[in-house]
Amino acid sequence: MPRETWKLEMTDTQSPPTLDDVARVARVSTATVSRCINDPQMVTEPTRERVDAAIKALGYTPNFAARFMAAKRTFTIGAIIPTMENAIFARGLQAFQEGLHDRGYTLLVSSSAYKAETEEEQIRTLVARGADGLLLIGHDRSQAIYDYLDRQRVPVLVAWTYDETARAPSIGFDNRAAMRALAEKVIAMGHRRIAMISGASRQNDRARMRIAGVRDAMAAHGLDPASLIPVEVPYGVKEGAAAFVDLMGAAEKPSIVFCGNDVLAVGALRGARQLGLHVPDDVSITGFDDLELAQVVSPELTTVHVPHRKMGMMAAEELVGMIEEKRQGVSQNLDANVVQRASVGVVSSDG
Amino acid sequence: MPRETWKLEMTDTQSPPTLDDVARVARVSTATVSRCINDPQMVTEPTRERVDAAIKALGYTPNFAARFMAAKRTFTIGAIIPTMENAIFARGLQAFQEGLHDRGYTLLVSSSAYKAETEEEQIRTLVARGADGLLLIGHDRSQAIYDYLDRQRVPVLVAWTYDETARAPSIGFDNRAAMRALAEKVIAMGHRRIAMISGASRQNDRARMRIAGVRDAMAAHGLDPASLIPVEVPYGVKEGAAAFVDLMGAAEKPSIVFCGNDVLAVGALRGARQLGLHVPDDVSITGFDDLELAQVVSPELTTVHVPHRKMGMMAAEELVGMIEEKRQGVSQNLDANVVQRASVGVVSSDG
DNA sequence: TTGTAGGCGTTATCAG
DNA sequence: CTGATAACGCCTACAA
C-alpha cells in the first residue's frame, strides 16, 4: 500500500481536516487554497470551484491558532466586564457586539466579578489568545497591566466612564457630573438629610465619581460634603435592601437615599417595603443606569439614563479604527441625563 | 556591530518577547524555559530562578496560539447563550465559570441573540479558536453542526434542559414537567380561561416544552389542550406587556396568563398596570426561571424555580470530565420547583 | 537535568 | 495565476 494513501486515510479519520487535506483533494497547493479563502479574486473560477467543493466535502474550518501565528490577526475583540449577573453592561455590550460584527470582528466576553486580580488574569488570557483589541470598563487598574498591554501592542478602549486625563482613551460619560445633576435636582426639592448606598469604590472609578457627584451637589447647596458617608456593599438587590434597612435604623433617618446604581436602588425599594415605608412619601430613593428594571418596579425609579447602545456602537467603531489605522483612540464624552420618575418626592419643611 | 546583538534589539523593541528571548536572557535552551513554565519540578532550582527572573524582566507571556498548535489544548471552554440582555443565563453561567476556574479552565462567552445562524457561526469560531469543549443551551440545532462538532472532536454539553433521547448529553431540568406542575396547581385553583405568552418556540426546545407542559396540565384536568394558542413574542418586558394587552382585549378574557419566562411575566404585570387591572384579583400571571426580578416586582411572581447555580456547577464538572477523561457525557435531570407567590389567585366560580 | 530539532496549520514572499 | 517554502512561537520526543 503506497505511503501516501495510508497517510491520507490516517489524517482523514484521526483529526479535523487541514489546508493540506483540502489542497490534496482539490489537487492544488495549500497556497491556492489559502487564497481562495482570503482573497478569492486572485484565483480563477474553475480552480476556486474545485477548492470550494473540497472544502465543503471535507467540512474544513481554518485553524485560528495557525492563522494567527502566520498573520498576527484574529479579528477578535475581547471585552472584560465586572459582572454578567445583572444587566448593567448587557445592553451596551450587545450594541458593541453588533457594531463589531458589522465590521467583521467577533466579540469574546469574560467577567471579572469585580476583582482586579481576575481581570488582570483575563486580560492576559485574551491577549495571549490573540485579541486584536480590548474593551475594558473604567480606568482603575494597575500600571503594570497597562505596561503589559503597551508592550504587547494591544489597543485598549475604556467604556462606561469618560476621563480625558487617563492613560487609555475612553468612550463614556461623566459619572460625576451626571450624579451631581441628579443630586442637585433632588436637593432642590428640599432634601437635606442625605444618605448613600454605593458599590465598593476601591478599584471602581464609576462608583467613586458618583459619590463625588453627590458631594459636589451638597457643597453647591451649602451642605457639608464630608458629612456624607456612603455605605459600601456589593452590587445586588439583597445587599441594597440590607443596607437600606440599616440606614433607616439610624438615629437621624435620611429623607433621600442615593444609590450607586439601579440594582442597589431596587434593593432599597425592597428594604422600604419590608419596613413598611412608603416611597416617596416616607423616604425617596434614586438609582443610576436606567436599566429596564427601573421602570418595572413601583414606584418607578428616578435615575440617570445612560446611553448604553450609543456607547456600545461608538466603542465598536472607535476600537476597530484604532486597530486598523494603528492610531491612538480619541475619547468621547456622551450625555447621561437625569430622568425623573416617581421614587423621589418633594420635602416641605425638612431640617 | 555583531548580528546577534542587532537581532536581539530588534525583537526587543518591535514585538512581544518570546520563549526564545527568555531563553537567551536566561542562557538556557527554549526547552528548559518551556519546562519551567509547564513542569517546574523537572528543572533545578538555580536554573529555574534564572528563567523566572528573565520572564519577569521581559514581561513574557506565552503565546496561546503557538502553545495550542504544539499541544492541542487551550484550557478554554466556550459557551454560547441566546442572550446576555436579561439575566436569564447569567447566574448559571457565573457558577459555570467558577467551576471551570477551579479546574484551571477559562470561559469565553458569546451570545447568539436567539439566532440559529449566529449560533452556528459562533460555534465554528470558538472551535477554530481551540475551545476544548462547548456549553450550549438547549438541543435544537442542525444535524450539520453536530456532525461538524463530532468531526472536530469537540465535546459538547447542553444545559437548561434535560432530554436523554437527544444526541448531546444535557444537564438541566425537565421544562415540560416543571411547567405542567405549575399549571396543574394553577388550574386546581379554579382557573379555566387559560392563555399563554411564550418566546418564539421555533429552534427553542425550552419554549416548546413549556407550552407542552401547560397543555399536559389542561388535558389532565379535562380541558382541551388544543384550545391553547400561545402568543409568541421575543423575550422582553415591552413585548410581554404588549402581548398581555392584546390578550385582554379578546372577547373572552383569560383568568390566568402563563408566561414562558419571568421577563415576559414582568411585562405582563406591567401591561396589567397599564390597563388598570389588579393582579391577582382581576387576572393571574405566572413566570418561569425565578430570576431575582420575580421577587422585585409587585405582586411577587408565582414561577418555577430553576437551580441555576447547581446546574452551572454540575455542568462545569461534567464538561471538564468529558474533556479530560475523553468520555461521553452523562445527562442529569435536576429538580425545578414551583414557587407560589402572590401573582396567582383563587377563582371561585369561574366557567 | 538540559539541549537539539521536528512539527503543528497558516500566511506570505518569491519564483515560475 | 499558481506553487514551493520560509517563517510564526511553542511543545516534546530523543539525545547527550
Tab-separated table of C-alpha atoms in Angstrom, chain B:
chain	number	residue	atom	x	y	z
B	1	MET	CA	28.070	45.514	15.289
B	2	PRO	CA	27.555	41.786	15.780
B	3	ARG	CA	24.460	40.431	14.132
B	4	GLU	CA	23.214	38.752	17.303
B	5	THR	CA	23.062	41.960	19.213
B	6	TRP	CA	21.289	43.680	16.416
B	7	LYS	CA	18.692	40.984	16.203
B	8	LEU	CA	18.145	40.991	19.934
B	9	GLU	CA	17.498	44.673	19.946
B	10	MET	CA	15.166	44.467	17.041
B	11	THR	CA	12.950	41.836	18.563
B	12	ASP	CA	13.119	43.590	21.864
B	13	THR	CA	11.614	46.791	20.571
B	14	GLN	CA	9.390	45.543	17.830
B	15	SER	CA	7.290	42.805	19.349
B	16	PRO	CA	6.351	40.960	22.490
B	17	PRO	CA	9.015	38.711	23.973
B	18	THR	CA	9.031	35.050	23.018
B	19	LEU	CA	10.349	31.885	24.526
B	20	ASP	CA	13.493	32.480	22.539
B	21	ASP	CA	14.077	35.837	24.129
B	22	VAL	CA	13.645	34.399	27.571
B	23	ALA	CA	15.986	31.548	26.759
B	24	ARG	CA	18.633	33.926	25.505
B	25	VAL	CA	18.451	36.158	28.558
B	26	ALA	CA	18.457	33.212	30.947
B	27	ARG	CA	21.212	31.493	28.951
B	28	VAL	CA	19.340	28.228	28.620
B	29	SER	CA	17.519	26.470	25.797
B	30	THR	CA	13.912	27.117	24.881
B	31	ALA	CA	13.095	23.621	26.041
B	32	THR	CA	14.190	24.480	29.535
B	33	VAL	CA	12.111	27.610	29.609
B	34	SER	CA	9.136	25.647	28.414
B	35	ARG	CA	9.656	23.158	31.207
B	36	CYS	CA	9.945	25.873	33.797
B	37	ILE	CA	6.523	27.006	32.805
B	38	ASN	CA	4.745	23.720	32.309
B	39	ASP	CA	6.544	21.362	34.624
B	40	PRO	CA	8.768	23.326	37.030
B	41	GLN	CA	9.852	20.299	39.022
B	42	MET	CA	11.799	18.998	36.062
B	43	VAL	CA	14.239	21.869	36.398
B	44	THR	CA	16.873	22.564	39.030
B	45	GLU	CA	16.358	25.359	41.492
B	46	PRO	CA	19.086	27.713	40.241
B	47	THR	CA	18.167	27.465	36.564
B	48	ARG	CA	14.529	27.941	37.383
B	49	GLU	CA	15.367	31.091	39.247
B	50	ARG	CA	17.336	32.436	36.325
B	51	VAL	CA	14.487	31.668	33.992
B	52	ASP	CA	11.832	33.147	36.241
B	53	ALA	CA	13.877	36.291	36.554
B	54	ALA	CA	14.205	36.533	32.797
B	55	ILE	CA	10.468	36.006	32.372
B	56	LYS	CA	9.717	38.762	34.814
B	57	ALA	CA	12.288	41.101	33.360
B	58	LEU	CA	10.943	40.676	29.867
B	59	GLY	CA	7.308	40.604	30.868
B	60	TYR	CA	6.888	37.409	28.936
B	61	THR	CA	3.523	35.772	28.380
B	62	PRO	CA	3.234	32.527	26.458
B	63	ASN	CA	1.514	32.791	23.118
B	64	PHE	CA	-1.562	30.626	23.211
B	65	ALA	CA	-1.779	30.139	19.517
B	66	ALA	CA	1.652	28.650	19.403
B	67	ARG	CA	1.012	26.660	22.503
B	68	PHE	CA	-2.218	25.343	21.080
B	69	MET	CA	-0.597	24.335	17.834
B	70	ALA	CA	2.021	22.392	19.631
B	71	ALA	CA	-0.031	20.934	22.426
B	72	LYS	CA	-3.585	20.859	21.078
B	73	ARG	CA	-5.021	22.104	24.335
B	74	THR	CA	-6.122	25.555	25.350
B	75	PHE	CA	-7.820	25.063	28.692
B	76	THR	CA	-10.556	27.215	27.321
B	77	ILE	CA	-14.231	26.419	27.275
B	78	GLY	CA	-16.700	28.245	25.100
B	79	ALA	CA	-20.312	28.928	25.954
B	80	ILE	CA	-22.911	30.310	23.624
B	81	ILE	CA	-26.036	31.665	25.200
B	82	PRO	CA	-29.092	33.060	23.451
B	83	THR	CA	-28.864	36.418	25.154
B	84	MET	CA	-26.979	38.426	27.701
B	85	GLU	CA	-29.668	41.085	27.904
B	86	ASN	CA	-31.814	39.888	30.723
B	87	ALA	CA	-30.198	37.859	33.412
B	88	ILE	CA	-31.730	34.520	32.453
B	89	PHE	CA	-28.456	32.739	31.906
B	90	ALA	CA	-26.195	34.935	33.959
B	91	ARG	CA	-26.404	33.210	37.298
B	92	GLY	CA	-25.912	29.746	35.911
B	93	LEU	CA	-23.067	30.912	33.752
B	94	GLN	CA	-21.379	32.601	36.660
B	95	ALA	CA	-21.409	29.335	38.578
B	96	PHE	CA	-20.200	27.513	35.483
B	97	GLN	CA	-17.303	29.909	35.168
B	98	GLU	CA	-16.380	29.477	38.808
B	99	GLY	CA	-16.404	25.726	38.425
B	100	LEU	CA	-14.196	25.938	35.375
B	101	HIS	CA	-11.814	28.325	37.039
B	102	ASP	CA	-11.357	25.951	39.956
B	103	ARG	CA	-10.353	23.314	37.459
B	104	GLY	CA	-7.919	25.528	35.594
B	105	TYR	CA	-10.085	26.453	32.649
B	106	THR	CA	-11.114	29.817	31.255
B	107	LEU	CA	-14.584	30.542	29.990
B	108	LEU	CA	-15.280	32.567	26.876
B	109	VAL	CA	-18.861	33.589	26.253
B	110	SER	CA	-20.661	34.618	23.146
B	111	SER	CA	-24.302	35.453	22.579
B	112	SER	CA	-26.371	34.410	19.597
B	113	ALA	CA	-29.353	36.742	20.018
B	114	TYR	CA	-31.596	33.669	19.679
B	115	LYS	CA	-30.475	33.253	16.067
B	116	ALA	CA	-29.546	29.779	14.891
B	117	GLU	CA	-27.351	31.103	12.163
B	118	THR	CA	-25.381	33.311	14.522
B	119	GLU	CA	-25.012	30.462	16.957
B	120	GLU	CA	-23.578	28.240	14.269
B	121	GLU	CA	-21.074	30.876	13.287
B	122	GLN	CA	-20.047	31.271	16.887
B	123	ILE	CA	-19.688	27.565	17.403
B	124	ARG	CA	-17.273	27.460	14.496
B	125	THR	CA	-15.415	30.473	15.774
B	126	LEU	CA	-14.969	29.011	19.211
B	127	VAL	CA	-13.918	25.621	17.876
B	128	ALA	CA	-11.483	27.124	15.417
B	129	ARG	CA	-10.058	29.067	18.317
B	130	GLY	CA	-9.320	25.832	20.054
B	131	ALA	CA	-12.022	25.613	22.677
B	132	ASP	CA	-11.525	22.312	24.465
B	133	GLY	CA	-15.262	21.980	24.959
B	134	LEU	CA	-18.527	23.791	24.451
B	135	LEU	CA	-21.564	24.551	26.556
B	136	LEU	CA	-24.712	25.145	24.563
B	137	ILE	CA	-28.252	25.978	25.574
B	138	GLY	CA	-30.960	23.570	24.522
B	139	HIS	CA	-30.818	20.794	21.956
B	140	ASP	CA	-32.359	22.459	18.916
B	141	ARG	CA	-29.802	22.902	16.206
B	142	SER	CA	-28.941	21.470	12.834
B	143	GLN	CA	-27.646	17.997	12.281
B	144	ALA	CA	-24.851	19.523	10.266
B	145	ILE	CA	-23.426	21.410	13.187
B	146	TYR	CA	-23.482	18.333	15.401
B	147	ASP	CA	-21.641	16.460	12.664
B	148	TYR	CA	-19.097	19.238	12.490
B	149	LEU	CA	-18.570	19.085	16.226
B	150	ASP	CA	-18.091	15.340	16.023
B	151	ARG	CA	-15.563	15.654	13.276
B	152	GLN	CA	-13.677	18.279	15.196
B	153	ARG	CA	-13.896	16.069	18.246
B	154	VAL	CA	-15.027	18.840	20.498
B	155	PRO	CA	-17.090	17.662	23.467
B	156	VAL	CA	-20.407	19.412	23.817
B	157	LEU	CA	-22.649	19.654	26.814
B	158	VAL	CA	-26.151	21.060	26.689
B	159	ALA	CA	-27.703	22.913	29.590
B	160	TRP	CA	-31.003	24.482	30.652
B	161	THR	CA	-32.894	21.458	29.519
B	162	TYR	CA	-32.841	17.742	30.003
B	163	ASP	CA	-33.505	15.215	27.297
B	164	GLU	CA	-31.892	11.840	27.469
B	165	THR	CA	-33.012	10.954	23.972
B	166	ALA	CA	-31.076	13.803	22.403
B	167	ARG	CA	-27.749	13.385	20.684
B	168	ALA	CA	-25.773	15.504	23.108
B	169	PRO	CA	-25.623	14.939	26.857
B	170	SER	CA	-27.511	17.514	28.866
B	171	ILE	CA	-27.504	18.857	32.379
B	172	GLY	CA	-30.724	20.586	33.114
B	173	PHE	CA	-34.276	20.113	34.117
B	174	ASP	CA	-37.484	18.899	32.590
B	175	ASN	CA	-39.071	22.085	31.285
B	176	ARG	CA	-42.249	20.288	30.343
B	177	ALA	CA	-42.801	18.569	33.657
B	178	ALA	CA	-41.976	21.703	35.605
B	179	MET	CA	-44.395	23.831	33.661
B	180	ARG	CA	-47.013	21.124	33.934
B	181	ALA	CA	-46.641	21.066	37.696
B	182	LEU	CA	-47.085	24.807	37.836
B	183	ALA	CA	-50.085	24.719	35.529
B	184	GLU	CA	-51.734	21.928	37.475
B	185	LYS	CA	-51.520	23.913	40.668
B	186	VAL	CA	-52.978	26.935	38.980
B	187	ILE	CA	-55.794	25.017	37.356
B	188	ALA	CA	-56.533	23.370	40.661
B	189	MET	CA	-57.160	26.864	41.990
B	190	GLY	CA	-60.083	27.120	39.669
B	191	HIS	CA	-58.707	28.728	36.558
B	192	ARG	CA	-60.335	27.654	33.315
B	193	ARG	CA	-59.850	30.545	30.913
B	194	ILE	CA	-56.206	29.987	30.066
B	195	ALA	CA	-53.840	31.994	27.888
B	196	MET	CA	-50.115	31.940	27.363
B	197	ILE	CA	-47.356	34.258	26.244
B	198	SER	CA	-44.280	32.434	25.020
B	199	GLY	CA	-40.970	33.225	23.406
B	200	ALA	CA	-40.550	32.002	19.840
B	201	SER	CA	-40.838	28.221	20.016
B	202	ARG	CA	-39.008	27.524	16.784
B	203	GLN	CA	-35.428	26.438	17.468
B	204	ASN	CA	-36.153	26.632	21.174
B	205	ASP	CA	-36.956	23.392	22.897
B	206	ARG	CA	-37.360	25.087	26.273
B	207	ALA	CA	-40.166	27.249	24.929
B	208	ARG	CA	-41.857	24.322	23.214
B	209	MET	CA	-41.655	22.100	26.258
B	210	ARG	CA	-43.143	24.757	28.480
B	211	ILE	CA	-46.091	25.146	26.162
B	212	ALA	CA	-46.494	21.390	26.104
B	213	GLY	CA	-46.430	21.384	29.885
B	214	VAL	CA	-49.384	23.721	30.110
B	215	ARG	CA	-51.270	21.567	27.631
B	216	ASP	CA	-50.462	18.461	29.633
B	217	ALA	CA	-51.981	20.029	32.690
B	218	MET	CA	-55.049	21.081	30.758
B	219	ALA	CA	-55.555	17.581	29.440
B	220	ALA	CA	-55.131	16.144	32.909
B	221	HIS	CA	-57.958	18.364	34.086
B	222	GLY	CA	-60.280	17.550	31.239
B	223	LEU	CA	-59.652	20.722	29.284
B	224	ASP	CA	-58.901	20.761	25.582
B	225	PRO	CA	-55.144	21.225	25.097
B	226	ALA	CA	-55.660	22.327	21.514
B	227	SER	CA	-57.628	25.308	22.694
B	228	LEU	CA	-54.435	26.889	23.994
B	229	ILE	CA	-52.895	29.071	21.329
B	230	PRO	CA	-49.814	30.729	22.808
B	231	VAL	CA	-48.891	34.193	21.633
B	232	GLU	CA	-45.247	34.134	20.629
B	233	VAL	CA	-43.141	37.237	21.069
B	234	PRO	CA	-39.451	37.964	21.623
B	235	TYR	CA	-38.417	37.690	25.275
B	236	GLY	CA	-38.637	41.203	26.640
B	237	VAL	CA	-40.589	43.272	29.120
B	238	LYS	CA	-42.073	45.531	26.459
B	239	GLU	CA	-43.057	42.626	24.295
B	240	GLY	CA	-44.657	40.851	27.223
B	241	ALA	CA	-46.661	43.924	28.106
B	242	ALA	CA	-47.922	44.388	24.574
B	243	ALA	CA	-48.892	40.742	24.235
B	244	PHE	CA	-50.738	40.898	27.520
B	245	VAL	CA	-52.706	43.954	26.490
B	246	ASP	CA	-53.698	42.191	23.277
B	247	LEU	CA	-54.792	39.121	25.168
B	248	MET	CA	-57.003	41.130	27.498
B	249	GLY	CA	-58.632	42.779	24.535
B	250	ALA	CA	-60.102	39.498	23.380
B	251	ALA	CA	-63.787	38.662	23.653
B	252	GLU	CA	-63.208	36.041	26.290
B	253	LYS	CA	-60.609	37.369	28.701
B	254	PRO	CA	-58.302	34.824	30.337
B	255	SER	CA	-58.256	34.474	34.104
B	256	ILE	CA	-54.687	33.217	34.017
B	257	VAL	CA	-51.837	34.115	31.685
B	258	PHE	CA	-48.929	31.698	31.759
B	259	CYS	CA	-45.700	33.299	30.613
B	260	GLY	CA	-42.738	31.494	29.074
B	261	ASN	CA	-40.367	33.173	31.476
B	262	ASP	CA	-40.130	35.798	34.190
B	263	VAL	CA	-39.180	38.584	31.832
B	264	LEU	CA	-42.361	38.090	29.849
B	265	ALA	CA	-44.319	37.806	33.089
B	266	VAL	CA	-42.933	41.072	34.372
B	267	GLY	CA	-44.014	42.573	31.081
B	268	ALA	CA	-47.486	41.135	31.553
B	269	LEU	CA	-47.614	42.624	35.028
B	270	ARG	CA	-46.797	45.945	33.534
B	271	GLY	CA	-49.427	45.517	30.874
B	272	ALA	CA	-51.940	44.853	33.618
B	273	ARG	CA	-50.952	48.023	35.367
B	274	GLN	CA	-51.446	49.955	32.142
B	275	LEU	CA	-54.929	48.530	31.821
B	276	GLY	CA	-55.693	49.325	35.428
B	277	LEU	CA	-56.145	45.635	36.156
B	278	HIS	CA	-55.302	44.252	39.567
B	279	VAL	CA	-53.152	41.160	39.819
B	280	PRO	CA	-54.225	38.644	41.008
B	281	ASP	CA	-57.781	39.822	41.675
B	282	ASP	CA	-58.629	40.588	38.063
B	283	VAL	CA	-56.187	38.272	36.377
B	284	SER	CA	-53.396	35.910	37.424
B	285	ILE	CA	-49.925	35.744	35.901
B	286	THR	CA	-47.058	33.247	36.203
B	287	GLY	CA	-43.436	33.271	35.120
B	288	PHE	CA	-40.598	30.777	34.789
B	289	ASP	CA	-36.965	30.876	35.946
B	290	ASP	CA	-37.287	32.609	39.289
B	291	LEU	CA	-34.904	35.404	38.459
B	292	GLU	CA	-34.203	37.984	41.115
B	293	LEU	CA	-36.691	40.056	39.156
B	294	ALA	CA	-39.527	37.800	40.260
B	295	GLN	CA	-39.316	38.995	43.840
B	296	VAL	CA	-38.686	42.584	42.975
B	297	VAL	CA	-41.949	43.276	41.204
B	298	SER	CA	-45.242	43.501	42.972
B	299	PRO	CA	-47.093	41.349	43.304
B	300	GLU	CA	-44.203	38.892	43.520
B	301	LEU	CA	-44.333	36.295	40.791
B	302	THR	CA	-45.502	32.747	41.113
B	303	THR	CA	-42.973	30.947	38.981
B	304	VAL	CA	-40.752	27.899	38.561
B	305	HIS	CA	-37.502	27.977	40.430
B	306	VAL	CA	-34.597	26.826	38.304
B	307	PRO	CA	-31.450	25.574	40.067
B	308	HIS	CA	-29.189	27.938	38.154
B	309	ARG	CA	-26.078	27.688	40.257
B	310	LYS	CA	-26.273	23.980	40.779
B	311	MET	CA	-26.738	23.464	37.072
B	312	GLY	CA	-23.726	25.628	36.292
B	313	MET	CA	-21.511	23.866	38.777
B	314	MET	CA	-22.504	20.421	37.627
B	315	ALA	CA	-22.056	21.385	34.016
B	316	ALA	CA	-18.518	22.549	34.727
B	317	GLU	CA	-17.684	19.312	36.454
B	318	GLU	CA	-19.187	17.177	33.750
B	319	LEU	CA	-17.737	19.004	30.782
B	320	VAL	CA	-14.232	19.027	32.217
B	321	GLY	CA	-14.648	15.330	32.943
B	322	MET	CA	-15.655	14.667	29.356
B	323	ILE	CA	-12.620	16.545	28.112
B	324	GLU	CA	-10.022	15.108	30.413
B	325	GLU	CA	-11.243	11.551	30.511
B	326	LYS	CA	-12.295	11.532	26.869
B	327	ARG	CA	-15.635	10.023	27.772
B	328	GLN	CA	-19.219	10.527	26.752
B	329	GLY	CA	-21.066	12.875	28.991
B	330	VAL	CA	-23.824	11.663	31.246
B	331	SER	CA	-27.066	13.590	31.450
B	332	GLN	CA	-28.542	14.823	34.680
B	333	ASN	CA	-32.083	15.789	35.438
B	334	LEU	CA	-32.241	18.391	38.184
B	335	ASP	CA	-35.294	19.492	40.103
B	336	ALA	CA	-37.123	22.656	39.171
B	337	ASN	CA	-39.755	23.513	41.750
B	338	VAL	CA	-42.869	25.566	41.596
B	339	VAL	CA	-42.720	28.533	43.913
B	340	GLN	CA	-46.036	30.079	44.770
B	341	ARG	CA	-46.125	33.766	45.424
B	342	ALA	CA	-48.699	36.468	45.075
B	343	SER	CA	-49.372	36.740	41.362
B	344	VAL	CA	-51.879	33.900	41.218
B	345	GLY	CA	-55.247	33.996	42.903
B	346	VAL	CA	-58.060	31.563	43.558
B	347	VAL	CA	-61.060	31.603	41.252
B	348	SER	CA	-64.349	30.830	42.947
B	349	SER	CA	-66.954	30.085	40.295
B	350	ASP	CA	-65.290	30.524	37.000
B	351	GLY	CA	-66.618	28.966	33.784
